[in-house]
mmCIF file of C-alpha atoms in Angstrom:
data_model
loop_
_atom_site.group_PDB
_atom_site.id
_atom_site.type_symbol
_atom_site.label_atom_id
_atom_site.label_comp_id
_atom_site.label_asym_id
_atom_site.label_seq_id
_atom_site.Cartn_x
_atom_site.Cartn_y
_atom_site.Cartn_z
ATOM 1 C CA GLY D 1 16.465 -41.310 9.841
ATOM 2 C CA GLN D 2 19.409 -39.503 7.534
ATOM 3 C CA ASN D 3 22.900 -40.940 8.117
ATOM 4 C CA ILE D 4 25.862 -39.669 5.908
ATOM 5 C CA ASP D 5 29.416 -40.343 6.754
ATOM 6 C CA GLN D 6 32.459 -38.865 5.620
ATOM 7 C CA PRO D 7 35.838 -38.811 7.170
ATOM 8 C CA THR D 8 36.509 -35.773 9.210
ATOM 9 C CA GLU D 9 39.979 -34.911 7.833
ATOM 10 C CA MET D 10 42.424 -35.907 5.117
ATOM 11 C CA THR D 11 45.878 -34.846 4.178
ATOM 12 C CA ALA D 12 47.694 -35.316 0.746
ATOM 13 C CA THR D 13 50.473 -34.100 -1.356
ATOM 14 C CA GLU D 14 50.363 -31.601 -4.048
ATOM 15 C CA GLY D 15 50.358 -33.712 -7.295
ATOM 16 C CA ALA D 16 49.045 -36.611 -5.624
ATOM 17 C CA ILE D 17 45.496 -38.352 -6.003
ATOM 18 C CA VAL D 18 43.214 -38.647 -3.344
ATOM 19 C CA GLN D 19 39.906 -40.138 -2.771
ATOM 20 C CA ILE D 20 37.193 -39.194 -0.319
ATOM 21 C CA ASN D 21 34.496 -41.572 0.635
ATOM 22 C CA CYS D 22 31.007 -40.942 1.733
ATOM 23 C CA THR D 23 28.233 -43.651 2.962
ATOM 24 C CA TYR D 24 24.930 -42.943 3.639
ATOM 25 C CA GLN D 25 21.861 -44.437 5.178
ATOM 26 C CA THR D 26 19.031 -42.270 3.789
ATOM 27 C CA SER D 27 14.961 -42.848 4.054
ATOM 28 C CA GLY D 28 15.200 -41.792 0.230
ATOM 29 C CA PHE D 29 17.572 -41.341 -2.670
ATOM 30 C CA ASN D 30 17.398 -39.214 -5.580
ATOM 31 C CA GLY D 31 21.072 -38.495 -6.266
ATOM 32 C CA LEU D 32 23.982 -37.534 -4.457
ATOM 33 C CA PHE D 33 25.972 -34.414 -4.907
ATOM 34 C CA TRP D 34 29.499 -33.504 -3.845
ATOM 35 C CA TYR D 35 30.516 -29.729 -3.172
ATOM 36 C CA GLN D 36 33.650 -27.940 -2.196
ATOM 37 C CA GLN D 37 33.738 -25.183 0.486
ATOM 38 C CA HIS D 38 36.421 -22.886 1.401
ATOM 39 C CA ALA D 39 36.389 -21.537 4.649
ATOM 40 C CA GLY D 40 34.277 -18.495 4.945
ATOM 41 C CA GLU D 41 32.897 -19.095 1.096
ATOM 42 C CA ALA D 42 29.764 -20.797 -0.607
ATOM 43 C CA PRO D 43 29.690 -24.229 -1.280
ATOM 44 C CA THR D 44 30.829 -24.731 -4.929
ATOM 45 C CA PHE D 45 29.007 -27.503 -6.907
ATOM 46 C CA LEU D 46 31.535 -30.378 -8.131
ATOM 47 C CA SER D 47 29.875 -33.303 -9.378
ATOM 48 C CA TYR D 48 26.403 -35.396 -9.110
ATOM 49 C CA ASN D 49 25.765 -39.309 -9.448
ATOM 50 C CA VAL D 50 21.926 -40.216 -9.927
ATOM 51 C CA LEU D 51 22.871 -43.706 -11.357
ATOM 52 C CA ASP D 52 25.689 -46.321 -10.574
ATOM 53 C CA GLY D 53 29.150 -45.754 -11.515
ATOM 54 C CA LEU D 54 31.977 -42.989 -12.502
ATOM 55 C CA GLU D 55 31.245 -39.482 -13.761
ATOM 56 C CA GLU D 56 34.546 -37.494 -14.505
ATOM 57 C CA LYS D 57 34.813 -33.869 -14.990
ATOM 58 C CA GLY D 58 38.790 -32.509 -15.297
ATOM 59 C CA ARG D 59 40.428 -33.291 -12.537
ATOM 60 C CA PHE D 60 37.406 -34.592 -10.241
ATOM 61 C CA SER D 61 35.608 -37.865 -10.773
ATOM 62 C CA SER D 62 32.855 -39.161 -8.428
ATOM 63 C CA PHE D 63 31.736 -42.680 -8.252
ATOM 64 C CA LEU D 64 28.179 -44.004 -6.832
ATOM 65 C CA SER D 65 26.920 -47.695 -5.802
ATOM 66 C CA ARG D 66 23.247 -47.471 -4.594
ATOM 67 C CA SER D 67 23.271 -50.812 -3.345
ATOM 68 C CA LYS D 68 26.126 -50.509 -1.116
ATOM 69 C CA GLY D 69 25.219 -46.789 -0.279
ATOM 70 C CA TYR D 70 28.428 -45.499 -1.012
ATOM 71 C CA SER D 71 29.983 -43.023 -3.353
ATOM 72 C CA TYR D 72 33.513 -41.570 -3.383
ATOM 73 C CA LEU D 73 35.281 -37.920 -4.943
ATOM 74 C CA LEU D 74 38.555 -38.667 -6.625
ATOM 75 C CA LEU D 75 40.906 -35.803 -6.660
ATOM 76 C CA LYS D 76 43.803 -35.965 -9.503
ATOM 77 C CA GLU D 77 46.791 -33.809 -9.711
ATOM 78 C CA LEU D 78 46.466 -32.193 -6.280
ATOM 79 C CA GLN D 79 46.940 -28.316 -6.283
ATOM 80 C CA MET D 80 47.343 -26.272 -3.118
ATOM 81 C CA LYS D 81 43.965 -24.481 -3.957
ATOM 82 C CA ASP D 82 42.204 -27.822 -3.369
ATOM 83 C CA SER D 83 42.742 -27.242 0.130
ATOM 84 C CA ALA D 84 38.908 -27.026 1.311
ATOM 85 C CA SER D 85 36.207 -28.950 2.780
ATOM 86 C CA TYR D 86 34.219 -31.463 0.625
ATOM 87 C CA LEU D 87 30.517 -32.216 1.440
ATOM 88 C CA CYS D 88 28.800 -35.124 0.465
ATOM 89 C CA ALA D 89 24.837 -34.465 -0.082
ATOM 90 C CA VAL D 90 22.166 -36.757 -0.765
ATOM 91 C CA ARG D 91 18.958 -35.816 -2.235
ATOM 92 C CA ASP D 92 16.738 -37.914 -0.323
ATOM 93 C CA ARG D 93 13.234 -36.164 -1.139
ATOM 94 C CA GLY D 94 11.186 -35.460 -4.153
ATOM 95 C CA TYR D 95 12.286 -32.036 -3.963
ATOM 96 C CA SER D 96 15.649 -30.950 -4.618
ATOM 97 C CA THR D 97 16.230 -30.964 -0.964
ATOM 98 C CA LEU D 98 19.842 -31.992 0.300
ATOM 99 C CA THR D 99 20.979 -33.441 3.368
ATOM 100 C CA PHE D 100 24.554 -33.040 3.956
ATOM 101 C CA GLY D 101 27.182 -34.966 5.649
ATOM 102 C CA LYS D 102 29.530 -33.207 8.150
ATOM 103 C CA GLY D 103 32.302 -32.807 5.478
ATOM 104 C CA THR D 104 35.907 -33.679 4.840
ATOM 105 C CA MET D 105 38.721 -31.168 5.636
ATOM 106 C CA LEU D 106 41.390 -32.099 3.036
ATOM 107 C CA LEU D 107 44.735 -30.288 3.371
ATOM 108 C CA VAL D 108 47.034 -30.293 0.370
ATOM 109 C CA SER D 109 50.739 -29.602 1.540
ATOM 110 C CA PRO D 110 53.699 -28.941 -0.728
ATOM 111 C CA ASP A 1 31.989 -14.699 -7.291
ATOM 112 C CA THR A 2 28.490 -16.743 -7.579
ATOM 113 C CA GLU A 3 25.831 -16.377 -9.629
ATOM 114 C CA VAL A 4 23.510 -16.060 -6.183
ATOM 115 C CA THR A 5 24.012 -12.656 -4.757
ATOM 116 C CA GLN A 6 23.127 -12.136 -1.182
ATOM 117 C CA THR A 7 23.460 -8.801 0.983
ATOM 118 C CA PRO A 8 24.754 -8.057 3.328
ATOM 119 C CA LYS A 9 27.751 -10.129 3.214
ATOM 120 C CA HIS A 10 27.864 -9.209 7.540
ATOM 121 C CA LEU A 11 25.423 -8.388 9.981
ATOM 122 C CA VAL A 12 25.532 -7.695 13.685
ATOM 123 C CA MET A 13 22.359 -6.785 15.531
ATOM 124 C CA GLY A 14 20.888 -7.069 18.992
ATOM 125 C CA MET A 15 18.219 -9.136 20.316
ATOM 126 C CA THR A 16 15.563 -6.800 20.070
ATOM 127 C CA ASN A 17 16.508 -5.715 16.191
ATOM 128 C CA LYS A 18 14.427 -6.175 13.014
ATOM 129 C CA LYS A 19 16.703 -6.702 9.869
ATOM 130 C CA SER A 20 16.345 -8.602 6.632
ATOM 131 C CA LEU A 21 18.577 -10.854 4.483
ATOM 132 C CA LYS A 22 18.436 -10.548 0.906
ATOM 133 C CA CYS A 23 19.103 -13.152 -2.082
ATOM 134 C CA GLU A 24 18.931 -12.499 -5.564
ATOM 135 C CA GLN A 25 19.617 -14.857 -8.722
ATOM 136 C CA HIS A 26 18.931 -14.130 -12.454
ATOM 137 C CA MET A 27 19.500 -17.923 -14.003
ATOM 138 C CA GLY A 28 15.707 -18.327 -14.201
ATOM 139 C CA HIS A 29 15.739 -20.847 -11.327
ATOM 140 C CA ARG A 30 12.202 -21.665 -9.877
ATOM 141 C CA ALA A 31 13.468 -23.137 -6.461
ATOM 142 C CA MET A 32 15.351 -21.357 -3.900
ATOM 143 C CA TYR A 33 16.411 -22.371 -0.506
ATOM 144 C CA TRP A 34 17.474 -21.051 2.678
ATOM 145 C CA TYR A 35 20.345 -22.704 4.844
ATOM 146 C CA LYS A 36 22.015 -22.136 8.302
ATOM 147 C CA GLN A 37 25.825 -23.120 8.819
ATOM 148 C CA LYS A 38 27.479 -23.156 11.984
ATOM 149 C CA ALA A 39 31.432 -23.371 12.304
ATOM 150 C CA LYS A 40 32.802 -26.579 11.079
ATOM 151 C CA LYS A 41 28.998 -27.664 10.476
ATOM 152 C CA PRO A 42 27.521 -28.549 7.296
ATOM 153 C CA PRO A 43 24.504 -26.512 5.735
ATOM 154 C CA GLU A 44 21.088 -27.314 7.325
ATOM 155 C CA LEU A 45 17.861 -26.737 5.613
ATOM 156 C CA MET A 46 15.666 -23.972 6.667
ATOM 157 C CA PHE A 47 13.072 -23.404 4.098
ATOM 158 C CA VAL A 48 12.132 -24.160 0.289
ATOM 159 C CA TYR A 49 10.240 -22.178 -1.901
ATOM 160 C CA SER A 50 9.185 -23.701 -5.198
ATOM 161 C CA TYR A 51 7.654 -21.309 -7.758
ATOM 162 C CA GLU A 52 7.267 -18.612 -5.270
ATOM 163 C CA LYS A 53 5.445 -20.625 -2.631
ATOM 164 C CA LEU A 54 6.441 -22.062 0.534
ATOM 165 C CA SER A 55 7.274 -25.876 0.046
ATOM 166 C CA ILE A 56 9.109 -26.743 3.142
ATOM 167 C CA ASN A 57 9.748 -25.308 6.699
ATOM 168 C CA GLU A 58 12.014 -27.398 8.395
ATOM 169 C CA SER A 59 10.516 -26.280 11.696
ATOM 170 C CA VAL A 60 12.565 -23.073 11.979
ATOM 171 C CA PRO A 61 11.575 -20.815 15.061
ATOM 172 C CA SER A 62 8.804 -17.917 13.908
ATOM 173 C CA ARG A 63 11.718 -15.423 14.816
ATOM 174 C CA PHE A 64 12.782 -16.494 11.011
ATOM 175 C CA SER A 65 10.129 -15.201 8.442
ATOM 176 C CA PRO A 66 10.808 -16.215 4.736
ATOM 177 C CA GLU A 67 9.467 -13.988 1.880
ATOM 178 C CA CYS A 68 9.729 -14.634 -1.713
ATOM 179 C CA PRO A 69 8.707 -11.395 -3.655
ATOM 180 C CA ASN A 70 8.937 -12.768 -7.055
ATOM 181 C CA SER A 71 10.916 -15.668 -8.988
ATOM 182 C CA SER A 72 14.344 -13.953 -8.618
ATOM 183 C CA LEU A 73 14.209 -12.766 -4.956
ATOM 184 C CA LEU A 74 14.318 -14.276 -1.539
ATOM 185 C CA ASN A 75 14.183 -12.588 1.700
ATOM 186 C CA LEU A 76 14.701 -13.742 5.320
ATOM 187 C CA HIS A 77 13.208 -11.440 7.949
ATOM 188 C CA LEU A 78 14.906 -11.564 11.278
ATOM 189 C CA HIS A 79 13.363 -10.585 14.695
ATOM 190 C CA ALA A 80 14.409 -11.129 18.343
ATOM 191 C CA LEU A 81 16.962 -13.290 17.557
ATOM 192 C CA GLN A 82 18.793 -15.244 19.919
ATOM 193 C CA PRO A 83 22.857 -15.587 20.351
ATOM 194 C CA GLU A 84 22.602 -19.123 19.096
ATOM 195 C CA ASP A 85 21.137 -17.970 15.704
ATOM 196 C CA SER A 86 24.670 -16.537 14.985
ATOM 197 C CA ALA A 87 25.739 -18.592 11.850
ATOM 198 C CA LEU A 88 26.433 -18.224 8.247
ATOM 199 C CA TYR A 89 23.335 -17.868 6.136
ATOM 200 C CA LEU A 90 23.395 -19.152 2.783
ATOM 201 C CA CYS A 91 20.996 -18.756 0.070
ATOM 202 C CA ALA A 92 20.671 -21.269 -2.784
ATOM 203 C CA SER A 93 18.824 -21.993 -5.807
ATOM 204 C CA SER A 94 18.108 -24.677 -8.481
ATOM 205 C CA GLN A 95 16.369 -24.856 -11.954
ATOM 206 C CA GLY A 96 13.377 -26.785 -10.408
ATOM 207 C CA ALA A 97 12.491 -28.291 -6.987
ATOM 208 C CA GLU A 98 11.235 -31.590 -8.502
ATOM 209 C CA GLY A 99 13.624 -32.578 -11.340
ATOM 210 C CA ILE A 100 16.375 -34.877 -10.748
ATOM 211 C CA ASN A 101 19.738 -33.526 -12.320
ATOM 212 C CA GLN A 102 19.816 -29.924 -10.473
ATOM 213 C CA PRO A 103 22.409 -28.871 -8.217
ATOM 214 C CA GLN A 104 21.955 -26.397 -6.089
ATOM 215 C CA HIS A 105 23.982 -23.004 -6.408
ATOM 216 C CA PHE A 106 25.027 -21.199 -3.433
ATOM 217 C CA GLY A 107 25.429 -17.731 -2.609
ATOM 218 C CA ASP A 108 28.187 -16.538 -0.865
ATOM 219 C CA GLY A 109 26.274 -15.918 2.419
ATOM 220 C CA THR A 110 25.357 -13.470 5.331
ATOM 221 C CA ARG A 111 27.724 -14.096 8.370
ATOM 222 C CA LEU A 112 25.170 -13.129 11.152
ATOM 223 C CA SER A 113 26.150 -12.174 14.521
ATOM 224 C CA ILE A 114 23.859 -11.992 17.253
ATOM 225 C CA LEU A 115 25.027 -9.689 20.269
#
């Protein structure tokens, strides 16, 4: 079966750095994706990793270790608008289908 | 605003009604997806269309019937739904279904309520 774990909730302060972890155990692996979803809105693609290592995109970075089944999303210089749910998703089949974790609700306070 | 457009944004229907959800993208993507998302839960895959053909049906009840009229359009026909089918229905698309570096782009969804 598929198992993707993320913390349910996290809180952080504006301007700080936060790391959201994701561990996975899936029958296959063809990449790990991070999405941001504000309440009532569509998930927005943030970052993906296929190979081990760090991918940086502005204030967001994502890391992958395939041997450990582990990824994290790093958010720097937090802003209030970063308060949202962050979804870790694994592409576990040949098609671009995604299995999502339950999401981490991040609350950024002033 | 997203590049995947879904209509309507909200839909309320009775259990005996027939309605359709529509999704459109003009990014030249050849794979399109339907997801169902309940409150505070992650999206759950329902269907995958690749090059206008149904590739994956995740054991979805037959009261949900997908249709892909062309490469830009994806419909979800609804009939005799149950109250537990109330959810946010998300459409997504990606460049192709079998490549590896192809994120899915989501529409804003249709919030469906079954009375």
